[in-house]
mmCIF file of C-alpha atoms in Angstrom:
data_model
loop_
_atom_site.group_PDB
_atom_site.id
_atom_site.type_symbol
_atom_site.label_atom_id
_atom_site.label_comp_id
_atom_site.label_asym_id
_atom_site.label_seq_id
_atom_site.Cartn_x
_atom_site.Cartn_y
_atom_site.Cartn_z
ATOM 1 C CA MET P 928 0.000 0.000 0.000
ATOM 2 C CA ASP P 929 1.133 3.546 -0.801
ATOM 3 C CA LEU P 930 0.667 4.921 2.707
ATOM 4 C CA LEU P 931 1.379 8.542 1.846
ATOM 5 C CA ASN P 932 -1.098 8.496 -1.026
ATOM 6 C CA ALA P 933 -3.746 6.948 1.231
ATOM 7 C CA ILE P 934 -3.131 9.620 3.877
ATOM 8 C CA ARG P 935 -3.376 12.292 1.193
ATOM 9 C CA CYS P 936 -6.751 10.926 0.113
ATOM 10 C CA PHE P 937 -7.942 10.949 3.709
ATOM 11 C CA ILE P 938 -6.850 14.567 4.240
ATOM 12 C CA LYS P 939 -8.502 15.825 1.061
ATOM 13 C CA VAL P 940 -11.750 13.996 1.763
ATOM 14 C CA VAL P 941 -11.967 15.480 5.248
ATOM 15 C CA GLU P 942 -11.164 18.994 4.022
ATOM 16 C CA ALA P 943 -13.546 18.791 1.066
ATOM 17 C CA GLY P 944 -16.368 17.326 3.139
ATOM 18 C CA SER P 945 -17.124 14.304 0.977
ATOM 19 C CA ILE P 946 -15.448 11.532 -0.987
ATOM 20 C CA ALA P 947 -16.759 12.903 -4.280
ATOM 21 C CA ALA P 948 -15.446 16.427 -3.590
ATOM 22 C CA GLY P 949 -12.104 15.091 -2.400
ATOM 23 C CA ALA P 950 -11.823 12.941 -5.512
ATOM 24 C CA ARG P 951 -12.371 15.983 -7.745
ATOM 25 C CA ILE P 952 -9.547 17.868 -6.019
ATOM 26 C CA LEU P 953 -7.242 14.851 -6.313
ATOM 27 C CA GLY P 954 -8.168 14.140 -9.920
ATOM 28 C CA LEU P 955 -9.196 10.570 -9.040
ATOM 29 C CA SER P 956 -12.426 8.619 -9.235
ATOM 30 C CA PRO P 957 -14.549 8.346 -6.077
ATOM 31 C CA ALA P 958 -14.081 4.582 -6.223
ATOM 32 C CA ALA P 959 -10.282 4.929 -6.173
ATOM 33 C CA VAL P 960 -10.452 7.304 -3.221
ATOM 34 C CA SER P 961 -12.782 4.958 -1.330
ATOM 35 C CA GLN P 962 -10.361 2.095 -1.902
ATOM 36 C CA ASN P 963 -7.464 4.160 -0.549
ATOM 37 C CA LEU P 964 -9.504 5.043 2.536
ATOM 38 C CA ALA P 965 -10.388 1.401 3.104
ATOM 39 C CA ARG P 966 -6.719 0.402 2.785
ATOM 40 C CA LEU P 967 -5.708 3.096 5.282
ATOM 41 C CA GLU P 968 -8.327 1.957 7.774
ATOM 42 C CA GLY P 969 -7.209 -1.632 7.275
ATOM 43 C CA HIS P 970 -3.602 -0.653 7.866
ATOM 44 C CA LEU P 971 -4.499 1.186 11.078
ATOM 45 C CA GLN P 972 -7.081 -1.362 12.171
ATOM 46 C CA VAL P 973 -9.459 1.454 13.092
ATOM 47 C CA ARG P 974 -12.398 3.194 11.412
ATOM 48 C CA LEU P 975 -11.581 6.793 10.528
ATOM 49 C CA LEU P 976 -14.790 7.821 8.778
ATOM 50 C CA SER P 977 -18.392 6.946 9.373
ATOM 51 C CA ARG P 978 -19.852 6.763 5.865
ATOM 52 C CA THR P 979 -23.359 6.360 4.503
ATOM 53 C CA THR P 980 -24.762 7.018 1.031
ATOM 54 C CA ARG P 981 -25.783 10.525 2.133
ATOM 55 C CA SER P 982 -23.298 11.648 4.766
ATOM 56 C CA MET P 983 -19.774 11.311 6.077
ATOM 57 C CA ALA P 984 -18.316 12.169 9.471
ATOM 58 C CA LEU P 985 -15.044 11.670 11.292
ATOM 59 C CA THR P 986 -15.052 9.108 14.042
ATOM 60 C CA PRO P 987 -13.317 10.123 17.293
ATOM 61 C CA SER P 988 -10.266 8.142 16.148
ATOM 62 C CA GLY P 989 -10.495 9.754 12.717
ATOM 63 C CA ALA P 990 -10.580 13.250 14.213
ATOM 64 C CA GLN P 991 -7.509 12.488 16.303
ATOM 65 C CA TYR P 992 -5.679 11.007 13.332
ATOM 66 C CA TYR P 993 -6.558 13.954 11.092
ATOM 67 C CA GLU P 994 -5.097 16.450 13.583
ATOM 68 C CA ARG P 995 -1.844 14.468 13.540
ATOM 69 C CA VAL P 996 -1.488 14.041 9.775
ATOM 70 C CA LYS P 997 -3.160 17.089 8.195
ATOM 71 C CA HIS P 998 0.159 18.883 7.583
ATOM 72 C CA ILE P 999 2.172 15.869 6.402
ATOM 73 C CA GLU P 1000 1.751 16.423 2.676
ATOM 74 C CA ARG P 1001 2.595 20.109 2.883
ATOM 75 C CA ASP P 1002 5.532 19.538 5.209
ATOM 76 C CA LEU P 1003 7.019 16.965 2.846
ATOM 77 C CA ALA P 1004 6.627 19.256 -0.153
ATOM 78 C CA LEU P 1005 8.232 22.181 1.676
ATOM 79 C CA ALA P 1006 11.093 19.995 2.931
ATOM 80 C CA GLU P 1007 11.776 18.668 -0.537
ATOM 81 C CA GLN P 1008 11.673 22.140 -2.006
ATOM 82 C CA ALA P 1009 14.068 23.477 0.627
ATOM 83 C CA VAL P 1010 16.790 20.866 0.095
ATOM 84 C CA THR P 1011 16.524 20.155 -3.621
ATOM 85 C CA THR P 1012 15.621 23.465 -5.255
ATOM 86 C CA PRO P 1013 16.087 26.278 -2.737
ATOM 87 C CA ASP P 1014 16.200 28.915 -5.467
ATOM 88 C CA SER P 1015 13.797 27.242 -7.872
ATOM 89 C CA GLU P 1016 11.340 29.136 -10.038
ATOM 90 C CA PRO P 1017 7.725 29.074 -8.787
ATOM 91 C CA GLN P 1018 5.790 26.317 -10.492
ATOM 92 C CA GLY P 1019 2.618 24.270 -10.302
ATOM 93 C CA ARG P 1020 -0.948 25.402 -9.696
ATOM 94 C CA LEU P 1021 -1.607 28.714 -7.950
ATOM 95 C CA CYS P 1022 -5.246 29.379 -7.037
ATOM 96 C CA ILE P 1023 -6.031 32.982 -6.066
ATOM 97 C CA ALA P 1024 -9.442 33.927 -4.665
ATOM 98 C CA SER P 1025 -10.518 37.550 -4.495
ATOM 99 C CA THR P 1026 -13.481 39.777 -3.860
ATOM 100 C CA SER P 1027 -15.277 40.270 -7.163
ATOM 101 C CA ALA P 1028 -14.500 43.927 -7.796
ATOM 102 C CA PHE P 1029 -10.832 43.774 -6.746
ATOM 103 C CA GLY P 1030 -10.336 40.575 -8.726
ATOM 104 C CA ARG P 1031 -12.024 41.889 -11.843
ATOM 105 C CA HIS P 1032 -10.624 45.408 -11.950
ATOM 106 C CA VAL P 1033 -7.219 45.074 -10.262
ATOM 107 C CA LEU P 1034 -5.944 41.483 -10.273
ATOM 108 C CA ALA P 1035 -7.156 40.344 -13.695
ATOM 109 C CA PRO P 1036 -5.166 43.021 -15.573
ATOM 110 C CA LEU P 1037 -2.041 42.164 -13.532
ATOM 111 C CA ILE P 1038 -2.096 38.373 -13.882
ATOM 112 C CA PRO P 1039 -1.000 38.079 -17.550
ATOM 113 C CA ALA P 1040 2.323 39.799 -16.788
ATOM 114 C CA PHE P 1041 2.739 37.696 -13.633
ATOM 115 C CA SER P 1042 2.140 34.556 -15.702
ATOM 116 C CA ALA P 1043 4.699 35.696 -18.278
ATOM 117 C CA ARG P 1044 7.244 36.247 -15.507
ATOM 118 C CA TYR P 1045 6.663 32.732 -14.098
ATOM 119 C CA PRO P 1046 5.711 30.533 -17.081
ATOM 120 C CA LEU P 1047 5.834 27.316 -15.025
ATOM 121 C CA LEU P 1048 2.857 28.466 -12.967
ATOM 122 C CA SER P 1049 -0.708 27.473 -13.799
ATOM 123 C CA ILE P 1050 -2.874 30.262 -12.373
ATOM 124 C CA GLU P 1051 -6.555 30.194 -11.478
ATOM 125 C CA LEU P 1052 -8.389 33.356 -10.389
ATOM 126 C CA VAL P 1053 -11.648 32.928 -8.457
ATOM 127 C CA THR P 1054 -13.674 36.148 -8.117
ATOM 128 C CA THR P 1055 -16.479 35.975 -5.582
ATOM 129 C CA ASP P 1056 -17.861 37.886 -2.612
ATOM 130 C CA ARG P 1057 -18.869 34.775 -0.698
ATOM 131 C CA ARG P 1058 -16.627 33.314 2.003
ATOM 132 C CA VAL P 1059 -14.068 30.970 0.404
ATOM 133 C CA ASN P 1060 -12.782 27.866 2.202
ATOM 134 C CA HIS P 1061 -9.065 27.517 1.444
ATOM 135 C CA ALA P 1062 -8.861 23.800 2.244
ATOM 136 C CA ARG P 1063 -12.052 22.595 0.618
ATOM 137 C CA GLU P 1064 -11.596 24.659 -2.533
ATOM 138 C CA ASP P 1065 -7.830 24.165 -2.801
ATOM 139 C CA VAL P 1066 -7.166 27.918 -2.642
ATOM 140 C CA ASP P 1067 -3.558 28.997 -2.064
ATOM 141 C CA VAL P 1068 -4.157 32.651 -1.237
ATOM 142 C CA SER P 1069 -7.147 34.974 -1.016
ATOM 143 C CA LEU P 1070 -7.631 38.741 -1.134
ATOM 144 C CA ARG P 1071 -10.330 39.866 1.296
ATOM 145 C CA ILE P 1072 -11.872 42.902 2.923
ATOM 146 C CA ALA P 1073 -12.413 43.106 6.680
ATOM 147 C CA PRO P 1074 -15.930 41.551 6.778
ATOM 148 C CA GLN P 1075 -14.515 38.429 5.095
ATOM 149 C CA LEU P 1076 -11.719 37.831 7.595
ATOM 150 C CA GLU P 1077 -11.852 34.674 9.699
ATOM 151 C CA ASP P 1078 -10.033 33.918 12.926
ATOM 152 C CA GLN P 1079 -8.247 30.847 11.609
ATOM 153 C CA LEU P 1080 -6.704 32.678 8.648
ATOM 154 C CA LEU P 1081 -3.374 34.477 8.621
ATOM 155 C CA ALA P 1082 -4.139 37.951 7.258
ATOM 156 C CA ARG P 1083 -1.729 40.667 6.174
ATOM 157 C CA ARG P 1084 -2.845 44.064 4.903
ATOM 158 C CA ILE P 1085 -1.659 44.441 1.334
ATOM 159 C CA ALA P 1086 -3.362 47.694 0.271
ATOM 160 C CA ARG P 1087 -5.574 50.561 1.368
ATOM 161 C CA ILE P 1088 -8.102 51.491 -1.299
ATOM 162 C CA PRO P 1089 -9.471 55.056 -1.564
ATOM 163 C CA PHE P 1090 -13.265 55.306 -1.974
ATOM 164 C CA ILE P 1091 -15.238 58.102 -3.616
ATOM 165 C CA CYS P 1092 -18.894 59.078 -3.266
ATOM 166 C CA CYS P 1093 -20.244 60.091 -6.650
ATOM 167 C CA ALA P 1094 -23.289 60.502 -8.861
ATOM 168 C CA SER P 1095 -24.112 61.377 -12.453
ATOM 169 C CA PRO P 1096 -24.570 65.013 -13.502
ATOM 170 C CA GLY P 1097 -28.153 64.159 -14.486
ATOM 171 C CA TYR P 1098 -29.042 62.892 -11.027
ATOM 172 C CA LEU P 1099 -27.402 65.847 -9.269
ATOM 173 C CA GLN P 1100 -29.178 68.302 -11.543
ATOM 174 C CA SER P 1101 -32.572 66.830 -10.648
ATOM 175 C CA ALA P 1102 -31.991 65.980 -6.964
ATOM 176 C CA GLY P 1103 -29.431 68.576 -5.911
ATOM 177 C CA VAL P 1104 -25.877 68.233 -4.618
ATOM 178 C CA PRO P 1105 -25.498 67.077 -0.982
ATOM 179 C CA ALA P 1106 -23.108 69.336 0.910
ATOM 180 C CA THR P 1107 -22.262 66.821 3.644
ATOM 181 C CA PRO P 1108 -22.632 63.068 4.234
ATOM 182 C CA GLU P 1109 -25.483 63.847 6.643
ATOM 183 C CA ALA P 1110 -27.480 65.134 3.656
ATOM 184 C CA LEU P 1111 -27.425 61.659 2.070
ATOM 185 C CA ARG P 1112 -30.548 60.725 4.048
ATOM 186 C CA GLY P 1113 -32.458 62.979 1.658
ATOM 187 C CA HIS P 1114 -31.090 61.286 -1.473
ATOM 188 C CA ARG P 1115 -31.432 57.987 -3.279
ATOM 189 C CA CYS P 1116 -28.357 55.917 -2.458
ATOM 190 C CA LEU P 1117 -27.047 52.912 -4.395
ATOM 191 C CA VAL P 1118 -25.928 50.439 -1.753
ATOM 192 C CA PHE P 1119 -23.985 47.166 -1.823
ATOM 193 C CA ARG P 1120 -25.506 44.236 0.066
ATOM 194 C CA TYR P 1121 -22.743 41.943 1.270
ATOM 195 C CA PRO P 1122 -23.461 38.274 0.349
ATOM 196 C CA VAL P 1123 -21.694 36.851 3.412
ATOM 197 C CA ASP P 1124 -24.208 38.110 5.976
ATOM 198 C CA GLY P 1125 -26.817 40.032 3.972
ATOM 199 C CA ARG P 1126 -26.003 43.384 5.563
ATOM 200 C CA PHE P 1127 -25.395 46.658 3.743
ATOM 201 C CA LEU P 1128 -21.771 47.663 3.348
ATOM 202 C CA ARG P 1129 -21.813 50.838 5.398
ATOM 203 C CA TRP P 1130 -20.411 54.165 4.188
ATOM 204 C CA GLY P 1131 -17.813 55.377 6.654
ATOM 205 C CA PHE P 1132 -16.475 58.927 6.883
ATOM 206 C CA MET P 1133 -13.824 60.687 8.957
ATOM 207 C CA ARG P 1134 -14.255 64.201 10.380
ATOM 208 C CA ASP P 1135 -11.879 65.843 12.840
ATOM 209 C CA GLY P 1136 -10.327 62.459 13.588
ATOM 210 C CA LEU P 1137 -13.669 60.802 14.379
ATOM 211 C CA ARG P 1138 -15.378 58.114 12.328
ATOM 212 C CA PHE P 1139 -19.102 58.160 11.572
ATOM 213 C CA GLU P 1140 -21.445 56.372 9.164
ATOM 214 C CA ALA P 1141 -23.886 57.936 6.727
ATOM 215 C CA GLU P 1142 -27.602 57.315 7.128
ATOM 216 C CA PHE P 1143 -29.400 56.258 3.968
ATOM 217 C CA GLY P 1144 -32.748 57.544 2.766
ATOM 218 C CA THR P 1145 -34.205 55.729 -0.235
ATOM 219 C CA VAL P 1146 -31.939 52.925 -1.439
ATOM 220 C CA LEU P 1147 -31.382 50.852 -4.535
ATOM 221 C CA ILE P 1148 -29.544 47.655 -3.635
ATOM 222 C CA SER P 1149 -27.301 45.184 -5.443
ATOM 223 C CA ASP P 1150 -24.775 42.512 -4.514
ATOM 224 C CA ASP P 1151 -22.645 43.476 -7.531
ATOM 225 C CA ILE P 1152 -20.436 46.573 -7.568
ATOM 226 C CA ASP P 1153 -20.453 46.870 -11.353
ATOM 227 C CA ALA P 1154 -24.268 46.832 -11.332
ATOM 228 C CA LEU P 1155 -24.257 49.724 -8.857
ATOM 229 C CA THR P 1156 -21.821 51.570 -11.126
ATOM 230 C CA GLN P 1157 -24.189 51.182 -14.064
ATOM 231 C CA MET P 1158 -27.109 52.419 -11.959
ATOM 232 C CA ALA P 1159 -25.106 55.507 -11.042
ATOM 233 C CA LEU P 1160 -24.136 56.140 -14.665
ATOM 234 C CA HIS P 1161 -27.821 56.047 -15.612
ATOM 235 C CA ASP P 1162 -28.928 58.686 -13.073
ATOM 236 C CA GLY P 1163 -29.911 56.123 -10.429
ATOM 237 C CA GLY P 1164 -28.557 57.989 -7.425
ATOM 238 C CA ILE P 1165 -25.462 58.472 -5.275
ATOM 239 C CA THR P 1166 -23.076 55.599 -4.712
ATOM 240 C CA ARG P 1167 -19.713 54.948 -3.103
ATOM 241 C CA LEU P 1168 -17.128 53.237 -5.315
ATOM 242 C CA ALA P 1169 -13.503 52.212 -5.062
ATOM 243 C CA GLU P 1170 -11.186 54.659 -6.796
ATOM 244 C CA PHE P 1171 -9.978 51.977 -9.207
ATOM 245 C CA ILE P 1172 -13.571 51.504 -10.449
ATOM 246 C CA VAL P 1173 -14.694 55.117 -10.629
ATOM 247 C CA ARG P 1174 -11.499 56.666 -12.050
ATOM 248 C CA PRO P 1175 -12.383 56.463 -15.791
ATOM 249 C CA HIS P 1176 -15.937 57.679 -15.188
ATOM 250 C CA LEU P 1177 -14.667 60.732 -13.300
ATOM 251 C CA ALA P 1178 -12.181 61.464 -16.064
ATOM 252 C CA SER P 1179 -14.925 61.362 -18.700
ATOM 253 C CA GLY P 1180 -17.325 63.432 -16.612
ATOM 254 C CA ALA P 1181 -19.918 60.653 -16.538
ATOM 255 C CA LEU P 1182 -19.743 60.702 -12.730
ATOM 256 C CA VAL P 1183 -19.085 63.642 -10.394
ATOM 257 C CA PRO P 1184 -17.212 63.270 -7.060
ATOM 258 C CA LEU P 1185 -18.843 64.499 -3.853
ATOM 259 C CA PHE P 1186 -17.513 65.822 -0.529
ATOM 260 C CA GLU P 1187 -14.097 66.649 -2.013
ATOM 261 C CA TYR P 1188 -13.704 70.225 -0.826
ATOM 262 C CA CYS P 1189 -14.361 72.233 2.305
ATOM 263 C CA ASP P 1190 -17.196 74.740 2.306
ATOM 264 C CA SER P 1191 -16.620 77.520 4.819
ATOM 265 C CA SER P 1192 -20.050 76.895 6.319
ATOM 266 C CA GLN P 1193 -19.697 73.111 6.555
ATOM 267 C CA ALA P 1194 -17.328 70.767 8.386
ATOM 268 C CA TYR P 1195 -15.231 68.764 5.937
ATOM 269 C CA ALA P 1196 -15.661 64.970 5.923
ATOM 270 C CA GLN P 1197 -13.364 62.482 4.191
ATOM 271 C CA THR P 1198 -14.604 59.187 2.750
ATOM 272 C CA GLU P 1199 -13.148 56.275 4.683
ATOM 273 C CA PRO P 1200 -10.799 54.003 2.661
ATOM 274 C CA MET P 1201 -11.029 50.205 2.692
ATOM 275 C CA ASP P 1202 -8.226 47.782 3.546
ATOM 276 C CA ILE P 1203 -7.477 44.727 1.410
ATOM 277 C CA TYR P 1204 -5.891 41.729 3.155
ATOM 278 C CA LEU P 1205 -3.823 38.912 1.715
ATOM 279 C CA CYS P 1206 -4.929 35.755 3.540
ATOM 280 C CA LEU P 1207 -3.357 32.319 3.981
ATOM 281 C CA ALA P 1208 -4.767 29.190 5.596
ATOM 282 C CA ASP P 1209 -1.718 28.926 7.893
ATOM 283 C CA ARG P 1210 2.033 29.567 7.995
ATOM 284 C CA PHE P 1211 2.732 26.509 5.836
ATOM 285 C CA ALA P 1212 0.836 28.115 2.952
ATOM 286 C CA MET P 1213 3.604 30.679 2.394
ATOM 287 C CA THR P 1214 5.153 28.683 -0.439
ATOM 288 C CA THR P 1215 7.550 29.936 -3.103
ATOM 289 C CA LYS P 1216 4.709 30.582 -5.540
ATOM 290 C CA VAL P 1217 2.617 32.456 -2.962
ATOM 291 C CA ARG P 1218 5.614 34.546 -1.924
ATOM 292 C CA ALA P 1219 6.261 35.398 -5.573
ATOM 293 C CA PHE P 1220 2.649 36.505 -6.031
ATOM 294 C CA MET P 1221 2.689 38.603 -2.859
ATOM 295 C CA ASP P 1222 5.919 40.349 -3.874
ATOM 296 C CA TYR P 1223 4.560 40.961 -7.371
ATOM 297 C CA LEU P 1224 1.356 42.449 -6.007
ATOM 298 C CA ARG P 1225 3.277 44.818 -3.741
ATOM 299 C CA GLU P 1226 5.450 45.822 -6.680
ATOM 300 C CA CYS P 1227 2.452 46.587 -8.886
ATOM 301 C CA LEU P 1228 0.308 48.384 -6.333
ATOM 302 C CA GLY P 1229 3.146 50.549 -5.066
ATOM 303 C CA ASP P 1230 3.040 53.373 -2.543
ATOM 304 C CA SER P 1231 -0.122 55.020 -3.882
ATOM 305 C CA TRP P 1232 -2.209 52.410 -2.066
ATOM 306 C CA GLN P 1233 -0.048 52.436 1.065
ATOM 307 C CA VAL P 1234 1.077 48.848 0.701
ATOM 308 C CA GLN P 1235 2.501 47.489 3.935
ATOM 309 C CA ALA P 1236 5.912 45.849 4.048
#
């Protein structure tokens, strides 16, 4: 019996939540994975998984065994890499998960050049605003905003994104221009509903060193940032967009920025930026390919987004 291969099957099945899902990650048939699990249980003379046609669960012995072996595959790969090819070029599959807007507008344009720099890498970009499970979905690294952070992840701030409140000239001509964030309660606001928990993504502002949140009046809601952008472009109301999304629309005059200057009769308020975090499942996930991607991202984003060292 190939003990290491059997252990690998066991780990992937547990992380994926089912034999079928584990088999897909491994590129094997469910029957082959089941056989490997049976061989492992026979070798140990203990049942690791309680399996039925509809469900699967770790036995107490299986849970104990999983805690002992879950890092074996990664440890072996890192050890081999360290002693055989310490300065090797990044290679293999690199799966990057990102929030939809950041992935679509920032990462996607950067990845072709990253791929050209490291031609031995096979790169997959997953753009979604749901909560991604690194282990079950075989994700190497994810880019997340604060509401997506989880306690078990290692998170490092990689960028601080400026946000801009804006609206179309047509909307402002018909509804008027709000002088302060407090005036937003009298306007139609285009608001993002976060898929993770169903709550609105609040609009934060800073004034005299203190943070406060705008109160919305009438709202139009979407779980897609690009949809909100289109609503704004078609006189739908006032929205708050990341600078990397709104930049071309401001340049063309299709959208007008708000709250950018200080009126002598009003207290100035600055739109709160948003932090982007690079997240790993654990310290073992900082592989050569992940390190290369992190360094490349810092290089491309530069000082304008206050990238942290």
